[in-house]
PDB file of C-alpha atoms in Angstrom:
ATOM      1  CA  MET A  13     113.580  34.518  41.915  1.00  0.00           C
ATOM      2  CA  LYS A  14     111.976  35.424  38.643  1.00  0.00           C
ATOM      3  CA  SER A  15     112.404  39.167  39.161  1.00  0.00           C
ATOM      4  CA  SER A  16     115.385  40.576  41.000  1.00  0.00           C
ATOM      5  CA  LYS A  17     113.561  43.920  41.312  1.00  0.00           C
ATOM      6  CA  LEU A  18     111.608  42.607  44.282  1.00  0.00           C
ATOM      7  CA  TYR A  19     114.671  41.873  46.355  1.00  0.00           C
ATOM      8  CA  LYS A  20     116.748  44.928  45.391  1.00  0.00           C
ATOM      9  CA  GLY A  21     114.792  47.094  47.798  1.00  0.00           C
ATOM     10  CA  SER A  22     115.437  44.539  50.527  1.00  0.00           C
ATOM     11  CA  LEU A  23     119.183  44.144  50.024  1.00  0.00           C
ATOM     12  CA  THR A  24     120.090  46.375  52.950  1.00  0.00           C
ATOM     13  CA  THR A  25     117.718  44.452  55.210  1.00  0.00           C
ATOM     14  CA  ILE A  26     119.162  41.134  54.009  1.00  0.00           C
ATOM     15  CA  ILE A  27     122.707  42.297  54.779  1.00  0.00           C
ATOM     16  CA  LEU A  28     121.773  43.658  58.201  1.00  0.00           C
ATOM     17  CA  LYS A  29     119.845  40.486  59.081  1.00  0.00           C
ATOM     18  CA  LEU A  30     122.757  38.234  58.173  1.00  0.00           C
ATOM     19  CA  LEU A  31     125.247  40.326  60.098  1.00  0.00           C
ATOM     20  CA  SER A  32     122.971  40.362  63.145  1.00  0.00           C
ATOM     21  CA  GLU A  33     122.957  36.549  63.068  1.00  0.00           C
ATOM     22  CA  TYR A  34     126.537  35.787  62.077  1.00  0.00           C
ATOM     23  CA  ASP A  35     128.416  38.599  63.853  1.00  0.00           C
ATOM     24  CA  LYS A  36     130.918  39.315  61.083  1.00  0.00           C
ATOM     25  CA  MET A  37     131.103  38.235  57.462  1.00  0.00           C
ATOM     26  CA  TYR A  38     133.065  39.069  54.330  1.00  0.00           C
ATOM     27  CA  GLY A  39     131.416  39.927  51.024  1.00  0.00           C
ATOM     28  CA  TYR A  40     131.700  36.607  49.225  1.00  0.00           C
ATOM     29  CA  GLU A  41     130.483  34.829  52.350  1.00  0.00           C
ATOM     30  CA  ILE A  42     127.347  37.014  52.334  1.00  0.00           C
ATOM     31  CA  THR A  43     126.593  36.173  48.701  1.00  0.00           C
ATOM     32  CA  GLN A  44     127.032  32.454  49.346  1.00  0.00           C
ATOM     33  CA  LYS A  45     124.919  32.479  52.512  1.00  0.00           C
ATOM     34  CA  VAL A  46     122.043  34.209  50.688  1.00  0.00           C
ATOM     35  CA  LYS A  47     122.310  31.705  47.851  1.00  0.00           C
ATOM     36  CA  ALA A  48     122.302  28.767  50.298  1.00  0.00           C
ATOM     37  CA  ILE A  49     119.428  30.060  52.452  1.00  0.00           C
ATOM     38  CA  THR A  50     117.239  30.696  49.408  1.00  0.00           C
ATOM     39  CA  ALA A  51     118.245  27.496  47.570  1.00  0.00           C
ATOM     40  CA  GLY A  52     119.648  29.622  44.761  1.00  0.00           C
ATOM     41  CA  GLU A  53     116.541  31.760  44.269  1.00  0.00           C
ATOM     42  CA  LEU A  54     118.384  34.924  45.334  1.00  0.00           C
ATOM     43  CA  GLN A  55     121.834  35.513  43.974  1.00  0.00           C
ATOM     44  CA  ILE A  56     123.430  38.763  45.007  1.00  0.00           C
ATOM     45  CA  THR A  57     126.053  40.043  42.607  1.00  0.00           C
ATOM     46  CA  GLU A  58     129.189  41.810  43.729  1.00  0.00           C
ATOM     47  CA  GLY A  59     127.986  44.827  41.754  1.00  0.00           C
ATOM     48  CA  ALA A  60     124.948  45.076  44.027  1.00  0.00           C
ATOM     49  CA  LEU A  61     126.528  43.931  47.290  1.00  0.00           C
ATOM     50  CA  TYR A  62     129.621  46.084  47.636  1.00  0.00           C
ATOM     51  CA  PRO A  63     127.961  49.461  47.015  1.00  0.00           C
ATOM     52  CA  SER A  64     125.402  48.528  49.688  1.00  0.00           C
ATOM     53  CA  LEU A  65     128.124  47.488  52.130  1.00  0.00           C
ATOM     54  CA  HIS A  66     130.059  50.705  51.497  1.00  0.00           C
ATOM     55  CA  LYS A  67     126.921  52.792  51.963  1.00  0.00           C
ATOM     56  CA  LEU A  68     126.098  51.036  55.249  1.00  0.00           C
ATOM     57  CA  GLU A  69     129.666  51.595  56.404  1.00  0.00           C
ATOM     58  CA  ALA A  70     129.547  55.305  55.468  1.00  0.00           C
ATOM     59  CA  GLU A  71     126.265  55.659  57.391  1.00  0.00           C
ATOM     60  CA  GLY A  72     127.912  54.237  60.513  1.00  0.00           C
ATOM     61  CA  PHE A  73     125.964  50.964  60.523  1.00  0.00           C
ATOM     62  CA  LEU A  74     128.988  48.768  59.784  1.00  0.00           C
ATOM     63  CA  GLU A  75     132.573  48.645  60.885  1.00  0.00           C
ATOM     64  CA  VAL A  76     135.271  46.755  59.043  1.00  0.00           C
ATOM     65  CA  GLU A  77     138.045  44.498  60.193  1.00  0.00           C
ATOM     66  CA  PHE A  78     140.899  43.314  58.006  1.00  0.00           C
ATOM     67  CA  VAL A  79     142.063  39.767  58.682  1.00  0.00           C
ATOM     68  CA  LYS A  80     144.990  38.003  57.044  1.00  0.00           C
ATOM     69  CA  VAL A  81     143.816  34.601  55.766  1.00  0.00           C
ATOM     70  CA  SER A  82     146.510  32.485  54.103  1.00  0.00           C
ATOM     71  CA  ASN A  83     148.193  34.961  51.780  1.00  0.00           C
ATOM     72  CA  ARG A  84     145.182  37.252  51.418  1.00  0.00           C
ATOM     73  CA  THR A  85     143.643  40.037  53.421  1.00  0.00           C
ATOM     74  CA  ARG A  86     139.930  39.605  53.937  1.00  0.00           C
ATOM     75  CA  LYS A  87     137.628  42.507  54.774  1.00  0.00           C
ATOM     76  CA  TYR A  88     135.028  41.521  57.358  1.00  0.00           C
ATOM     77  CA  TYR A  89     131.914  43.579  58.021  1.00  0.00           C
ATOM     78  CA  LYS A  90     130.323  43.790  61.454  1.00  0.00           C
ATOM     79  CA  LEU A  91     127.354  45.730  62.807  1.00  0.00           C
ATOM     80  CA  THR A  92     127.996  48.743  64.972  1.00  0.00           C
ATOM     81  CA  GLU A  93     125.639  49.456  67.871  1.00  0.00           C
ATOM     82  CA  GLN A  94     123.781  51.854  65.572  1.00  0.00           C
ATOM     83  CA  GLY A  95     123.748  49.137  62.885  1.00  0.00           C
ATOM     84  CA  ALA A  96     122.184  46.621  65.271  1.00  0.00           C
ATOM     85  CA  LYS A  97     119.391  49.093  65.998  1.00  0.00           C
ATOM     86  CA  GLU A  98     118.942  49.743  62.275  1.00  0.00           C
ATOM     87  CA  ALA A  99     118.758  45.973  61.669  1.00  0.00           C
ATOM     88  CA  ASP A 100     115.996  45.650  64.286  1.00  0.00           C
ATOM     89  CA  ASP A 101     114.099  48.606  62.791  1.00  0.00           C
ATOM     90  CA  LYS A 102     114.377  47.320  59.222  1.00  0.00           C
ATOM     91  CA  LEU A 103     113.295  43.804  60.206  1.00  0.00           C
ATOM     92  CA  GLU A 104     110.249  45.135  62.049  1.00  0.00           C
ATOM     93  CA  ALA A 105     109.327  47.272  59.049  1.00  0.00           C
ATOM     94  CA  LEU A 106     109.706  44.270  56.744  1.00  0.00           C
ATOM     95  CA  LYS A 107     107.549  42.073  59.006  1.00  0.00           C
ATOM     96  CA  SER A 108     104.844  44.727  59.006  1.00  0.00           C
ATOM     97  CA  TYR A 109     105.037  45.046  55.223  1.00  0.00           C
ATOM     98  CA  MET A 110     104.787  41.269  54.815  1.00  0.00           C
ATOM     99  CA  GLU A 111     101.696  41.155  57.027  1.00  0.00           C
ATOM    100  CA  THR A 112     100.102  43.910  54.966  1.00  0.00           C
ATOM    101  CA  MET A 113     100.916  42.090  51.726  1.00  0.00           C
ATOM    102  CA  LYS A 114      99.552  38.845  53.159  1.00  0.00           C
ATOM    103  CA  ALA A 115      96.273  40.628  53.928  1.00  0.00           C
ATOM    104  CA  PHE A 116      96.226  41.947  50.366  1.00  0.00           C
ATOM    105  CA  LEU A 117      97.024  38.600  48.764  1.00  0.00           C
ATOM    106  CA  TYR A 118      94.735  36.561  51.031  1.00  0.00           C
ATOM    107  CA  PRO A 119      91.954  38.981  52.028  1.00  0.00           C
ATOM    108  CA  LYS A 120      89.794  36.344  53.725  1.00  0.00           C
ATOM    109  CA  PHE A 121      92.433  35.945  56.448  1.00  0.00           C
ATOM    110  CA  GLY A 122      92.804  39.693  57.111  1.00  0.00           C
ATOM    111  CA  LEU A 123      95.380  41.340  59.347  1.00  0.00           C
ATOM    112  CA  GLU A 124      96.057  39.623  62.633  1.00  0.00           C
TER     113      GLU A 124
END
Protein backbone atom coordinates (compact mmCIF):
# COMPACT_ATOMS: atom_id res chain seq x y z
CA MET A 1 0.00 0.00 0.00
CA LYS A 2 1.40 3.36 -0.93
CA SER A 3 0.39 4.99 2.35
CA SER A 4 0.38 3.06 5.59
CA LYS A 5 -1.70 5.84 7.19
CA LEU A 6 -4.85 4.41 5.65
CA TYR A 7 -4.50 1.05 7.32
CA LYS A 8 -3.24 2.24 10.72
CA GLY A 9 -6.75 3.17 11.77
CA SER A 10 -7.91 -0.29 10.74
CA LEU A 11 -5.24 -2.31 12.53
CA THR A 12 -7.50 -3.25 15.43
CA THR A 13 -10.20 -4.38 13.01
CA ILE A 14 -7.66 -6.41 11.02
CA ILE A 15 -6.46 -8.16 14.18
CA LEU A 16 -9.98 -8.87 15.42
CA LYS A 17 -11.06 -10.16 12.00
CA LEU A 18 -8.14 -12.56 11.76
CA LEU A 19 -8.66 -13.87 15.27
CA SER A 20 -12.37 -14.38 14.60
CA GLU A 21 -11.44 -16.55 11.61
CA TYR A 22 -8.40 -18.41 12.91
CA ASP A 23 -9.33 -18.87 16.59
CA LYS A 24 -5.88 -18.21 18.03
CA MET A 25 -2.70 -16.80 16.52
CA TYR A 26 0.69 -15.56 17.66
CA GLY A 27 2.10 -12.19 16.66
CA TYR A 28 4.43 -13.22 13.85
CA GLU A 29 1.69 -15.42 12.41
CA ILE A 30 -0.63 -12.39 12.27
CA THR A 31 1.95 -10.31 10.40
CA GLN A 32 2.56 -13.10 7.89
CA LYS A 33 -1.15 -13.78 7.34
CA VAL A 34 -1.81 -10.09 6.61
CA LYS A 35 1.13 -10.02 4.21
CA ALA A 36 -0.11 -13.17 2.43
CA ILE A 37 -3.76 -12.09 2.21
CA THR A 38 -2.82 -8.70 0.77
CA ALA A 39 -0.06 -10.04 -1.53
CA GLY A 40 2.45 -7.92 0.36
CA GLU A 41 0.53 -4.65 0.09
CA LEU A 42 0.06 -4.47 3.87
CA GLN A 43 3.00 -5.24 6.07
CA ILE A 44 2.38 -4.85 9.77
CA THR A 45 5.49 -4.15 11.80
CA GLU A 46 6.05 -5.54 15.26
CA GLY A 47 6.19 -1.94 16.49
CA ALA A 48 2.59 -1.44 15.38
CA LEU A 49 1.23 -4.92 16.11
CA TYR A 50 2.28 -5.60 19.68
CA PRO A 51 1.02 -2.33 21.21
CA SER A 52 -2.35 -3.03 19.54
CA LEU A 53 -2.42 -6.60 20.85
CA HIS A 54 -1.53 -5.43 24.36
CA LYS A 55 -4.20 -2.74 24.24
CA LEU A 56 -6.84 -5.24 23.09
CA GLU A 57 -5.78 -7.59 25.87
CA ALA A 58 -5.97 -4.81 28.49
CA GLU A 59 -9.47 -3.91 27.25
CA GLY A 60 -10.61 -7.50 27.77
CA PHE A 61 -11.01 -8.33 24.08
CA LEU A 62 -8.16 -10.86 23.99
CA GLU A 63 -6.89 -13.58 26.24
CA VAL A 64 -3.45 -15.10 25.96
CA GLU A 65 -2.20 -18.64 26.08
CA PHE A 66 1.44 -19.63 26.37
CA VAL A 67 2.40 -22.75 24.43
CA LYS A 68 5.80 -24.44 24.43
CA VAL A 69 6.88 -25.01 20.81
CA SER A 70 10.24 -26.77 20.39
CA ASN A 71 12.46 -24.89 22.82
CA ARG A 72 10.46 -21.66 22.76
CA THR A 73 7.36 -20.36 24.45
CA ARG A 74 4.89 -18.85 22.04
CA LYS A 75 2.23 -16.37 23.12
CA TYR A 76 -1.08 -17.02 21.37
CA TYR A 77 -3.89 -14.47 21.29
CA LYS A 78 -7.54 -15.49 21.25
CA LEU A 79 -10.77 -13.50 21.30
CA THR A 80 -12.77 -13.38 24.49
CA GLU A 81 -16.57 -13.36 24.27
CA GLN A 82 -16.42 -9.57 24.56
CA GLY A 83 -13.72 -9.55 21.85
CA ALA A 84 -15.92 -11.55 19.47
CA LYS A 85 -18.68 -8.98 19.91
CA GLU A 86 -16.20 -6.15 19.36
CA ALA A 87 -14.97 -7.89 16.19
CA ASP A 88 -18.55 -8.08 14.87
CA ASP A 89 -19.17 -4.42 15.74
CA LYS A 90 -15.93 -3.21 14.14
CA LEU A 91 -16.53 -5.24 10.97
CA GLU A 92 -20.05 -3.85 10.60
CA ALA A 93 -18.74 -0.32 11.09
CA LEU A 94 -16.04 -0.92 8.48
CA LYS A 95 -18.56 -2.33 5.98
CA SER A 96 -20.75 0.72 6.46
CA TYR A 97 -17.76 3.04 6.01
CA MET A 98 -16.73 1.22 2.83
CA GLU A 99 -20.23 1.57 1.40
CA THR A 100 -20.19 5.28 2.17
CA MET A 101 -16.77 5.68 0.54
CA LYS A 102 -17.94 3.71 -2.49
CA ALA A 103 -20.87 6.12 -2.87
CA PHE A 104 -18.43 9.02 -2.62
CA LEU A 105 -15.95 7.57 -5.11
CA TYR A 106 -18.58 6.32 -7.56
CA PRO A 107 -21.54 8.69 -7.10
CA LYS A 108 -23.52 7.36 -10.07
CA PHE A 109 -24.00 4.05 -8.24
CA GLY A 110 -25.16 5.63 -4.96
CA LEU A 111 -25.77 3.83 -1.68
CA GLU A 112 -27.54 0.51 -1.92
